[in-house]
Structure formats: structure tokens, C-alpha cells
XYZ file of N, CA and C in Angstrom:
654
model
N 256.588 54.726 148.204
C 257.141 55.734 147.322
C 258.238 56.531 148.005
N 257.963 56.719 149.455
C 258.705 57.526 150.090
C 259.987 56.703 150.418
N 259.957 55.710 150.554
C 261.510 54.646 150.667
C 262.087 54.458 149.224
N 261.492 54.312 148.232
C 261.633 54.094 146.968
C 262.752 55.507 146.642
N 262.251 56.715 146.932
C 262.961 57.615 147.025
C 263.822 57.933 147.664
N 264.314 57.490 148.940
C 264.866 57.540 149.326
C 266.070 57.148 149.622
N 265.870 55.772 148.598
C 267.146 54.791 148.105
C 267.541 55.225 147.090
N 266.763 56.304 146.218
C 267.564 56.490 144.940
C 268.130 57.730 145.205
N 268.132 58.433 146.297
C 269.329 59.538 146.690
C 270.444 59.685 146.929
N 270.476 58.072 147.525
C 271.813 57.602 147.801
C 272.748 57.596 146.559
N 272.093 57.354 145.258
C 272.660 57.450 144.010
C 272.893 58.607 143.261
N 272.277 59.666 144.115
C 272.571 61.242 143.176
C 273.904 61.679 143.491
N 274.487 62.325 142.471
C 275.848 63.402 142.991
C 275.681 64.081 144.435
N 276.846 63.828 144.813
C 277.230 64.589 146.254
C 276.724 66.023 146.323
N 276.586 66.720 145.415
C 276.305 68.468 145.450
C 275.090 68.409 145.053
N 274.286 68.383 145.611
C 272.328 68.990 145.542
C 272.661 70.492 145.256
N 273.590 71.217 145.478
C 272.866 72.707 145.518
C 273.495 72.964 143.827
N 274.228 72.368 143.303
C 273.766 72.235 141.466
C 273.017 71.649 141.000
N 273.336 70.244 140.993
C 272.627 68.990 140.249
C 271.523 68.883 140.501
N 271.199 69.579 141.301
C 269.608 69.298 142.197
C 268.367 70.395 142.036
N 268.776 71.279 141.813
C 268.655 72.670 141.988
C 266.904 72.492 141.271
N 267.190 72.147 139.601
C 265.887 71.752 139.061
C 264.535 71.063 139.431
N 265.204 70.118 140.126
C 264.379 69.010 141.191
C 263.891 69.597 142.225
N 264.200 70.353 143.027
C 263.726 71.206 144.211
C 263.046 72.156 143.974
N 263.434 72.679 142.770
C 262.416 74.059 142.413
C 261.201 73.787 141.955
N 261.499 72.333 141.538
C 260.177 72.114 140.702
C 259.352 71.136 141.401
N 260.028 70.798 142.915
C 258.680 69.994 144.073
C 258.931 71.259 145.137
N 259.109 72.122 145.287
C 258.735 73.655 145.902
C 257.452 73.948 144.950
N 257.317 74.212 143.448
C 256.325 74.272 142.728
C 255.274 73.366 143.121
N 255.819 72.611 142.743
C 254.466 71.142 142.985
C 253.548 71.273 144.061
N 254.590 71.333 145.006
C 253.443 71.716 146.381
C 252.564 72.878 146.509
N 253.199 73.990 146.125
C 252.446 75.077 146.014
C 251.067 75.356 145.396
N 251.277 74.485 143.914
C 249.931 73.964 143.333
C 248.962 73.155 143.668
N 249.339 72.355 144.138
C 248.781 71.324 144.934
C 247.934 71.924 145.937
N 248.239 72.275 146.927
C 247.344 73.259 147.953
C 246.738 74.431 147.495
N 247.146 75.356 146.341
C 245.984 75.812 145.572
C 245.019 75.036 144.880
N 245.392 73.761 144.264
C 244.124 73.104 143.815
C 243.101 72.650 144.469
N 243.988 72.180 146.037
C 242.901 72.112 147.125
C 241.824 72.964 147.323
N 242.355 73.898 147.049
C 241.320 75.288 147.702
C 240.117 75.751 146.491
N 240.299 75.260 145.398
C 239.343 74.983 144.181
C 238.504 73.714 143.931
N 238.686 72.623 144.982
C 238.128 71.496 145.074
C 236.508 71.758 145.972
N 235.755 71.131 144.930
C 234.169 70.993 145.219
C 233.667 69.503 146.195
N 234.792 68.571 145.452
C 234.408 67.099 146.235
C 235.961 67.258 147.040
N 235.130 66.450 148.162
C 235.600 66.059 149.685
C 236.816 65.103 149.624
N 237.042 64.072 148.588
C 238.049 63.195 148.416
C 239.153 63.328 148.163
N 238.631 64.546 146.886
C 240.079 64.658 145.831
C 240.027 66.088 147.049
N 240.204 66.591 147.761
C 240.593 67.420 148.274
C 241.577 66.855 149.375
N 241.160 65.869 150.247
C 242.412 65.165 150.592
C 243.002 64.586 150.024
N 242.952 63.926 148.889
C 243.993 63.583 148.120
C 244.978 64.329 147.548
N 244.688 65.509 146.982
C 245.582 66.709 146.679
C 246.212 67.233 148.010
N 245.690 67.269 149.450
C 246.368 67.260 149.963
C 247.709 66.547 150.359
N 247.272 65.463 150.072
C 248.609 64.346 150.000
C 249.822 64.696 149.209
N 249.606 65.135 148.233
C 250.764 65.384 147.014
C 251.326 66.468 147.371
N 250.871 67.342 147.766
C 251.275 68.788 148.686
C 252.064 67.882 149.654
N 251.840 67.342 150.935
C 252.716 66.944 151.955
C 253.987 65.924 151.011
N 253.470 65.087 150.196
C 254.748 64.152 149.945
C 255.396 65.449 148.991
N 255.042 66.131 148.380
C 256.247 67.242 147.941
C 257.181 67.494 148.767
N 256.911 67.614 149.901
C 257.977 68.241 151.148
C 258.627 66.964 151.449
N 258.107 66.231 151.188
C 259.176 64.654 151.581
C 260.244 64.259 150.677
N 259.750 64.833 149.438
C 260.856 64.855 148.282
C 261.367 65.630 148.352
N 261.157 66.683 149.050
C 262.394 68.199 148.751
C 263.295 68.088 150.263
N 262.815 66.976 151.139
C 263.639 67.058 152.443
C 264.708 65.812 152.177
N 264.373 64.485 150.845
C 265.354 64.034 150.803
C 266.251 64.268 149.661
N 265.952 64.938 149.066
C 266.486 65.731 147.860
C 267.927 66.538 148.754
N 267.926 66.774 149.738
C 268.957 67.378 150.407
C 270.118 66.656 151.056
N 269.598 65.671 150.869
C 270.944 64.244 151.201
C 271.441 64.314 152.424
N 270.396 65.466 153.732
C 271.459 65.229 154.839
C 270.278 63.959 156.291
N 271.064 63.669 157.230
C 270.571 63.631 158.355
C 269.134 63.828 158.190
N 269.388 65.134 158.927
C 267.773 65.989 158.740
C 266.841 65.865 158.496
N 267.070 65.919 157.618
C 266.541 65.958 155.676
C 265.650 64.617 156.193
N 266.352 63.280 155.836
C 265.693 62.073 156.079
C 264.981 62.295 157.283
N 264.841 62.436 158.332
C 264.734 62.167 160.063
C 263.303 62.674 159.686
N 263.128 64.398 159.188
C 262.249 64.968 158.635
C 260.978 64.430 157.908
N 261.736 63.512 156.440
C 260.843 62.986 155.932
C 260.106 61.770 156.435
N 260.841 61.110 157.310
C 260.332 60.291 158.035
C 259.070 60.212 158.605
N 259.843 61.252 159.475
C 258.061 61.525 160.703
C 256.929 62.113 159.909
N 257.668 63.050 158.726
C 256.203 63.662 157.934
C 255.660 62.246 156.885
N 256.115 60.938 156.853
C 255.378 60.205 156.192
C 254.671 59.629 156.874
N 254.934 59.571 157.913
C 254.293 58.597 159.420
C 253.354 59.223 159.456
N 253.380 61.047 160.169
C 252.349 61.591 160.807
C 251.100 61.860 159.575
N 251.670 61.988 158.338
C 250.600 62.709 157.417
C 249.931 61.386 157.183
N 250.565 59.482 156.863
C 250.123 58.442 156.866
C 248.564 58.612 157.374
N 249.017 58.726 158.916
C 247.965 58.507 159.785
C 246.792 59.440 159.812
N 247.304 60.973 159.432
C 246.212 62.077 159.278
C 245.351 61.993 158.015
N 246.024 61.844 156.717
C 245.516 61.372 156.173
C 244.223 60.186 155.660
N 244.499 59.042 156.320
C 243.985 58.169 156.185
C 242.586 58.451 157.298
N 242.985 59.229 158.411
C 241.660 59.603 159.640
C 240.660 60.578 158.773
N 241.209 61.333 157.959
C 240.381 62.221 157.178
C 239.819 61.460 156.095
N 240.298 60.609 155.599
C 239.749 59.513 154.363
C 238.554 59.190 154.808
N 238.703 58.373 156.400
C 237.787 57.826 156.903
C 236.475 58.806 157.103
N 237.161 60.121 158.158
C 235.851 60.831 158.188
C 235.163 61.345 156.951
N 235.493 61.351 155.920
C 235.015 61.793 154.926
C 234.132 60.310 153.952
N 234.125 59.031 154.514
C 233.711 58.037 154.387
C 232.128 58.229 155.327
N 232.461 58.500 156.214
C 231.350 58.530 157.481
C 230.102 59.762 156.620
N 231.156 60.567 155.978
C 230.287 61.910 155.849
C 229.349 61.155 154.316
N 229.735 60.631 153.808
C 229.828 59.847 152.506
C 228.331 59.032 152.874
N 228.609 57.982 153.905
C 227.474 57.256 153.922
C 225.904 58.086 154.079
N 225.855 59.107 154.836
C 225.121 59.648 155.703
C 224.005 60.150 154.567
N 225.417 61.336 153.506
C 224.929 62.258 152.385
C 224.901 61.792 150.818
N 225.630 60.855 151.018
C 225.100 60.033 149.626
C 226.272 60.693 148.960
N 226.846 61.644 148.965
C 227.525 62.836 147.826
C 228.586 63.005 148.337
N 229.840 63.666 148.019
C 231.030 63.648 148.310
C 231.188 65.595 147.844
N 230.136 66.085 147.473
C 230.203 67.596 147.306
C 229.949 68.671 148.441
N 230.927 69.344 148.634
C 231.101 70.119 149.871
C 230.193 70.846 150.271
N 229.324 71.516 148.788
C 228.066 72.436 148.940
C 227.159 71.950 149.972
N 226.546 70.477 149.368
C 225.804 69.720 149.932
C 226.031 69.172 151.149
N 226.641 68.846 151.578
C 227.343 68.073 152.694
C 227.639 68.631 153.972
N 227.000 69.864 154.239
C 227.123 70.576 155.218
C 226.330 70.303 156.567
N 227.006 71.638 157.339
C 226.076 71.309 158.962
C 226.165 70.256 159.556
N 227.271 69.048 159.533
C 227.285 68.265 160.124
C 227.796 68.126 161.844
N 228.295 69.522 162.238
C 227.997 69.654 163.609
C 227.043 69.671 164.373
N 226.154 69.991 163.694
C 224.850 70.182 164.686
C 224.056 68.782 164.821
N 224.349 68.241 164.082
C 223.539 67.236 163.793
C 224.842 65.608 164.636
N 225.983 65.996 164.192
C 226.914 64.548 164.623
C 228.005 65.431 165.336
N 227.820 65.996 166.738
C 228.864 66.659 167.414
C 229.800 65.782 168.031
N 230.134 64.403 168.076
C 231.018 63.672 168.802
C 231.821 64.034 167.113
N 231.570 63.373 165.794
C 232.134 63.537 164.818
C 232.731 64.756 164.285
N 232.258 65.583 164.816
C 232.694 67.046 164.190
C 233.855 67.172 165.306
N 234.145 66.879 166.507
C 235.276 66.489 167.282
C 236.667 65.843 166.645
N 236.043 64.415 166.167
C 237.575 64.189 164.886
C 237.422 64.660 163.919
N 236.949 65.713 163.577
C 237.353 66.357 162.371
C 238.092 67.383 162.685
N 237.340 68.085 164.121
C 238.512 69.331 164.168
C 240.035 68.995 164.440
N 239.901 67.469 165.461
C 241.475 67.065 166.017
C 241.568 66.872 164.471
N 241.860 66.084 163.337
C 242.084 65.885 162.256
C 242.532 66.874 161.426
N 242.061 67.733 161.276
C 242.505 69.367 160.561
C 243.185 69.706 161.208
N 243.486 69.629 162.894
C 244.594 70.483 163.578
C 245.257 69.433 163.410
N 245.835 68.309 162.560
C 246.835 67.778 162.364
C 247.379 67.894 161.233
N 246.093 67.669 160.618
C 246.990 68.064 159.043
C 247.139 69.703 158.928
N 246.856 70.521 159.399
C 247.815 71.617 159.194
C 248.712 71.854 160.211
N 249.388 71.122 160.881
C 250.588 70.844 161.614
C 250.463 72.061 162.833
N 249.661 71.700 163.751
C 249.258 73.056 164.691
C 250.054 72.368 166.009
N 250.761 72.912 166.759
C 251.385 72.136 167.709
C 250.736 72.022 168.682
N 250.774 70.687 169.921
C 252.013 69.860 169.394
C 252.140 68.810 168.727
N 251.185 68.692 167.843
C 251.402 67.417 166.803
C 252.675 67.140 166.788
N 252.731 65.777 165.891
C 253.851 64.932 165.551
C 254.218 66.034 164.133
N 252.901 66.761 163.040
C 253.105 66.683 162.052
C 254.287 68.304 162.306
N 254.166 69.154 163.109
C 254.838 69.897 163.134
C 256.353 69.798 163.527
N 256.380 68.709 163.898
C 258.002 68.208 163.837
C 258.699 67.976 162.574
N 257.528 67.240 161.759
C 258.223 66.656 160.521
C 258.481 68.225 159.393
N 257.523 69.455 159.301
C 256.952 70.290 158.770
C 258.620 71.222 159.485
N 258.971 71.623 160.790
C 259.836 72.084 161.261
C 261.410 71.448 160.796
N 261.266 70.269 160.789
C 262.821 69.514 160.197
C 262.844 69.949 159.002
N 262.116 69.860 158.186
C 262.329 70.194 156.658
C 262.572 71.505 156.487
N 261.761 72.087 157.057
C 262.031 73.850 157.020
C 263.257 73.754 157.238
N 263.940 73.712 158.498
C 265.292 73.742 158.626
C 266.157 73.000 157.833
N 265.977 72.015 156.915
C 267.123 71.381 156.571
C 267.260 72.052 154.941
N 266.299 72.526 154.610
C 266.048 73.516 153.396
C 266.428 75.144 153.435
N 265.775 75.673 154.577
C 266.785 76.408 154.698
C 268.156 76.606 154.632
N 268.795 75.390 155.623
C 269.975 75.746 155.735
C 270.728 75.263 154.193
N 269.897 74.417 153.385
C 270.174 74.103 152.125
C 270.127 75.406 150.861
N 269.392 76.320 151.329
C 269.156 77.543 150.434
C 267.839 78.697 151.687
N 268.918 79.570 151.971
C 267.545 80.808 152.891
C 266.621 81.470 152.213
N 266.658 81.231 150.627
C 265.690 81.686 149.625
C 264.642 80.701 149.869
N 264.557 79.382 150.525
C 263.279 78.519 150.126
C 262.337 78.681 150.797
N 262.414 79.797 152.006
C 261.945 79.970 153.275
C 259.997 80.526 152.744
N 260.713 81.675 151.600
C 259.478 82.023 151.269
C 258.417 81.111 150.341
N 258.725 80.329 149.354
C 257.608 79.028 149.314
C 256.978 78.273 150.218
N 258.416 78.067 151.244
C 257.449 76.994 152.065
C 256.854 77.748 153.255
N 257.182 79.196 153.306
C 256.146 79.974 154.246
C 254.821 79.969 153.550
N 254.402 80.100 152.123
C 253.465 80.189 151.302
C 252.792 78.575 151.274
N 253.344 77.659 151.456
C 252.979 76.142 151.542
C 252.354 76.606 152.900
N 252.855 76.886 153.698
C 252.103 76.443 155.510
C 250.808 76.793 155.152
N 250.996 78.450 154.893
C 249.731 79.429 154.748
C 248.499 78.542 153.995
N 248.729 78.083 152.714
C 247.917 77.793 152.108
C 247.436 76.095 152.487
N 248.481 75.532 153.257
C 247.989 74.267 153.816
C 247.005 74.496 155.022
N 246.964 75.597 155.571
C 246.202 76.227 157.195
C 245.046 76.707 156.358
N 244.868 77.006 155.188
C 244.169 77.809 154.420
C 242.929 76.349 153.745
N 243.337 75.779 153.652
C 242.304 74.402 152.820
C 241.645 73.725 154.108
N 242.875 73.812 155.246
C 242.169 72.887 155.738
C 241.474 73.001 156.797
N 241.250 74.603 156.765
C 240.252 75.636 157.508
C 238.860 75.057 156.563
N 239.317 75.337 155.539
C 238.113 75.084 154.491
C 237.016 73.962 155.183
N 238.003 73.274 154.779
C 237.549 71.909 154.242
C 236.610 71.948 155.959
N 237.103 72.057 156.996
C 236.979 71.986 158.537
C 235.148 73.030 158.021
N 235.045 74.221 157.947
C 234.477 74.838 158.053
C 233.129 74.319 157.104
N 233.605 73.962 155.810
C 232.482 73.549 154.636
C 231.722 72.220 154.798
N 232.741 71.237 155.867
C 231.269 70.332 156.237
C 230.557 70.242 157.621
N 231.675 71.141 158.432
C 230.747 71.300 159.956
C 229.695 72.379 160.000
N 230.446 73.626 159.485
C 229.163 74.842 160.017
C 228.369 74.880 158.535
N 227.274 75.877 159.029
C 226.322 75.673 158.082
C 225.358 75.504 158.151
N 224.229 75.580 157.271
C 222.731 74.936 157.709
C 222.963 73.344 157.066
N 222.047 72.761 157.987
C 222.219 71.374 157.971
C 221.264 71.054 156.170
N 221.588 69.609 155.450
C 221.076 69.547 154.383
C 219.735 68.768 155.233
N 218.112 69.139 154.975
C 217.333 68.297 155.366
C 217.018 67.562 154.903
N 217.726 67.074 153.119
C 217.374 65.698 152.574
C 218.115 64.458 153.227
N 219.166 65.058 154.214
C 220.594 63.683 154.310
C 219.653 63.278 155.684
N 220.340 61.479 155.728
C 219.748 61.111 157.042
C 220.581 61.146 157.699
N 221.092 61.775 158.942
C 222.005 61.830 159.410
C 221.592 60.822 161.343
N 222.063 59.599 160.873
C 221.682 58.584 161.771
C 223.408 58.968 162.820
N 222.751 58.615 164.144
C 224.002 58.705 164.852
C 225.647 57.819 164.915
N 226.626 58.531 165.076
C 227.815 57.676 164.841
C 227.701 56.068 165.496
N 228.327 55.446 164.858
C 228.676 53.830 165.630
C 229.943 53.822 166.495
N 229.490 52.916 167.183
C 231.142 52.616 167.876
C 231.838 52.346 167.261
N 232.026 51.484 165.914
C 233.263 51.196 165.161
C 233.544 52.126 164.310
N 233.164 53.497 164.196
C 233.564 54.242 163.301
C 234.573 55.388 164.316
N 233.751 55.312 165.976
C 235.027 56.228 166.945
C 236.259 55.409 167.140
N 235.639 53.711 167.164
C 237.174 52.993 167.717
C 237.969 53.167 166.460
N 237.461 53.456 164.886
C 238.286 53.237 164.134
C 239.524 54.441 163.687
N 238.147 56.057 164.295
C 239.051 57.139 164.419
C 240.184 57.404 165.676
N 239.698 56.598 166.862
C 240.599 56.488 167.973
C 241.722 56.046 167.790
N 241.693 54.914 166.703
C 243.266 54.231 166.274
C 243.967 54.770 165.355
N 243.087 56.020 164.960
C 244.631 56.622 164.122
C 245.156 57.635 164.989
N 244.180 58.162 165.987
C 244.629 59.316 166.239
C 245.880 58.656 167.773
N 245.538 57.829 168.309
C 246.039 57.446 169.317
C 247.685 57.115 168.857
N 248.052 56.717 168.252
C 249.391 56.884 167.444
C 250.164 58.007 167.659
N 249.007 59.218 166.861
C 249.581 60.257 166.759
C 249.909 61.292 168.212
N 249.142 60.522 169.020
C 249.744 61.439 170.448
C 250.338 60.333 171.271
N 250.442 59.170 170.833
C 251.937 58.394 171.394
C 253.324 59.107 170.772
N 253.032 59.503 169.573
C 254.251 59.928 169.301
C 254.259 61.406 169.763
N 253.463 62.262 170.107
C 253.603 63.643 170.989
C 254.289 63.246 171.950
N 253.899 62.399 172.625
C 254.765 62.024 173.869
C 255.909 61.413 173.848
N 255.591 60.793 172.873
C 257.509 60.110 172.639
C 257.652 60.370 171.684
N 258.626 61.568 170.855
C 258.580 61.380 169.239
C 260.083 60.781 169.023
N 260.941 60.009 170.151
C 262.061 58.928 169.573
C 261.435 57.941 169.236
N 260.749 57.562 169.043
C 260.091 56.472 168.535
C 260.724 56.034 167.125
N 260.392 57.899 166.451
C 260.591 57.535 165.250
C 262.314 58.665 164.702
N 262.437 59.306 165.739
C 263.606 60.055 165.347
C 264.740 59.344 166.049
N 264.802 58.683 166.378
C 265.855 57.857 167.469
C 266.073 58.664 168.423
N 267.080 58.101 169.649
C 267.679 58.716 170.562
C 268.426 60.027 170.287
């Protein structure tokens, strides 16, 4: 979707700050809702999933700007959120088997009970809310800047996007680790193929801490 879009920019009028104007205001909106709906979400799934639409908002409003930047930006934020995303899918799969339920009420206390797991969940939340030095705060920092310098009015939505993206995914972090544990769930200990499977997303994501030309070039 994110290349799909990105080829059809090449086809918009040269001036974004008219022709465009509608389009930006209204995925500045999008996102904003989006991470409030998060924060009204009961099940564990559609809460990362709404997170998703929140981050690809910012991927549309960074190529909506037709520069450099703009792209370089959306880039790394499709890469890094790819991978955060999909690690949170998973842990929320793990949490899935254990509790039968995908409801946040229920699904609690899983620190006390699976503390290697409650480990990728916290690295996982400090990625998806772009806490440095992630990869994701590079992609989250390019856009800021290339929007800014596209309009210094946008500063305050997407200051209100961070907030409320740090804001869910405190949540979400807090509503299935702490807590009293549920004593109906069986909570059998993690497998090795469920750390090697969280190790391979996350290991990506701090190859690219260390090298982020990888994906921004030289």
C-alpha cells in the first residue's frame, strides 16, 4: 500500500500546499482518531491493528509532501512499524494461546507468571511508541520535519499523535503485564520457538540502530 502510494505522488500537481491541503488535513485527522480508538479498545488485536492505521497515516502525510524527506521518512517508518507491528501480533498470539480470549480485562498479570515474555513486550511498546534509539524514532522525526517545514501549523496534531501513541501503548503494556494474574488461564512456560520467533523481529530492528543507511542510504 505504502509503494502503491507512493507511485501515485509522482502523479499529483507540483504544489501540495494547495492541491493537497484536503488530503493532509484529513490523514492528520485520521491518525488522530485512530489512536483515540486505540485507547477505547477492549480486545488486544484490533488494538494493534488500529494502531497500524495511526502509523500508516503518517506515511501518507510524509509522502503527500513530494519531497526527499518526506519519502526517506516513510520508508523507515514502514520498515520499522512492519517489524513492530507484526512482534506485537505475535506476542499477542502467545497471550491468545495461554488465555483463550483476546480481552484485555481478562488477560492480565502476565508478568508474574511469563517474565522472559513480559521482556518482549516491554522492548515492543518501547518501539512502537518510538522511544529512542529505535529505528521507529527516525522515521517519526523525518516526518515531523518534513511536515513541518511543509506547514509549522502541523506541529500541533502530530505533537497530539506522539502523546496519544505513548498513551495506548502504555496501555496496552500495562493491561496485560501488571495486575492480578487470571487463575482460570494456564499459563504454561514460553517455548523456544516463540523467543527465536520474537528475536527475529526484534534483531532487525537494532541492526538498523546501528546502521540506519541500510535503509536511508549514504
Amino acid at each position: 500500500g505504502g509503494y502503491g502510494i507512493a507511485r501515485i505522488t509522482t502523479l499529483l500537481p507540483t504544489t501540495p500546499q494547495t492541491t493537497l491541503l484536503p488530503l493532509i488535513a484529513l490523514a492528520l485527522w485520521g491518525s488522530i482518531m485512530a489512536n483515540i480508538i486505540c485507547l477505547r479498545q477492549t480486545d488486544l488485536k484490533s488494538l494493534i491493528a488500529y494502531s497500524s492505521v495511526g502509523h500508516m497515516a503518517l506515511v501518507i502525510l510524509a509522502l503527500l509532501t513530494k519531497t526527499p524527506w518526506g519519502l526517506t521518512g516513510a520508508m523507515i517508518m514502514m520498515i520499522a512499524h512492519g517489524l513492530t507491528s507484526s512482534m506485537t501480533f505475535c506476542l499477542a498470539n502467545t497471550a491468545y494461546e495461554r488465555s483463550n480470549t483476546r480481552t484485555l480485562i481478562i488477560a492480565t498479570g502476565m508478568q508474574l507468571t511469563l517474565p522472559l515474555l513480559a521482556t518482549w513486550w516491554l522492548l515492543a511498546n518501547l518501539a512502537n511508541m518510538a522511544l529512542p534509539p529505535s529505528i521507529n524514532i527516525i522515521g517519526e522525526l523525518s516526518i515531523m520535519s518534513t511536515l513541518f517545514y511543509w506547514s509549522p501549523t502541523t506541529i500541533i496534531p502530530l505533537a497530539i499523535n506522539t502523546l496519544l501513541t505513548a498513551t495506548y501503548s502504555l496501555y496496552m503494556l500495562i493491561a496485560t503485564q501488571r495486575g492480578k494474574p487470571n487463575t482460570t488461564m494456564y499459563m504454561y512456560p514460553a517455548h523456544t520457538r516463540e523467543h527465536l520467533l520474537l528475536a527475529l523481529h526484534m534483531m532487525p530492528l537494532v541492526l538498523l540502530i546501528i546502521n540506519p543507511t541500510l535503509i536511508t542510504g549514504p
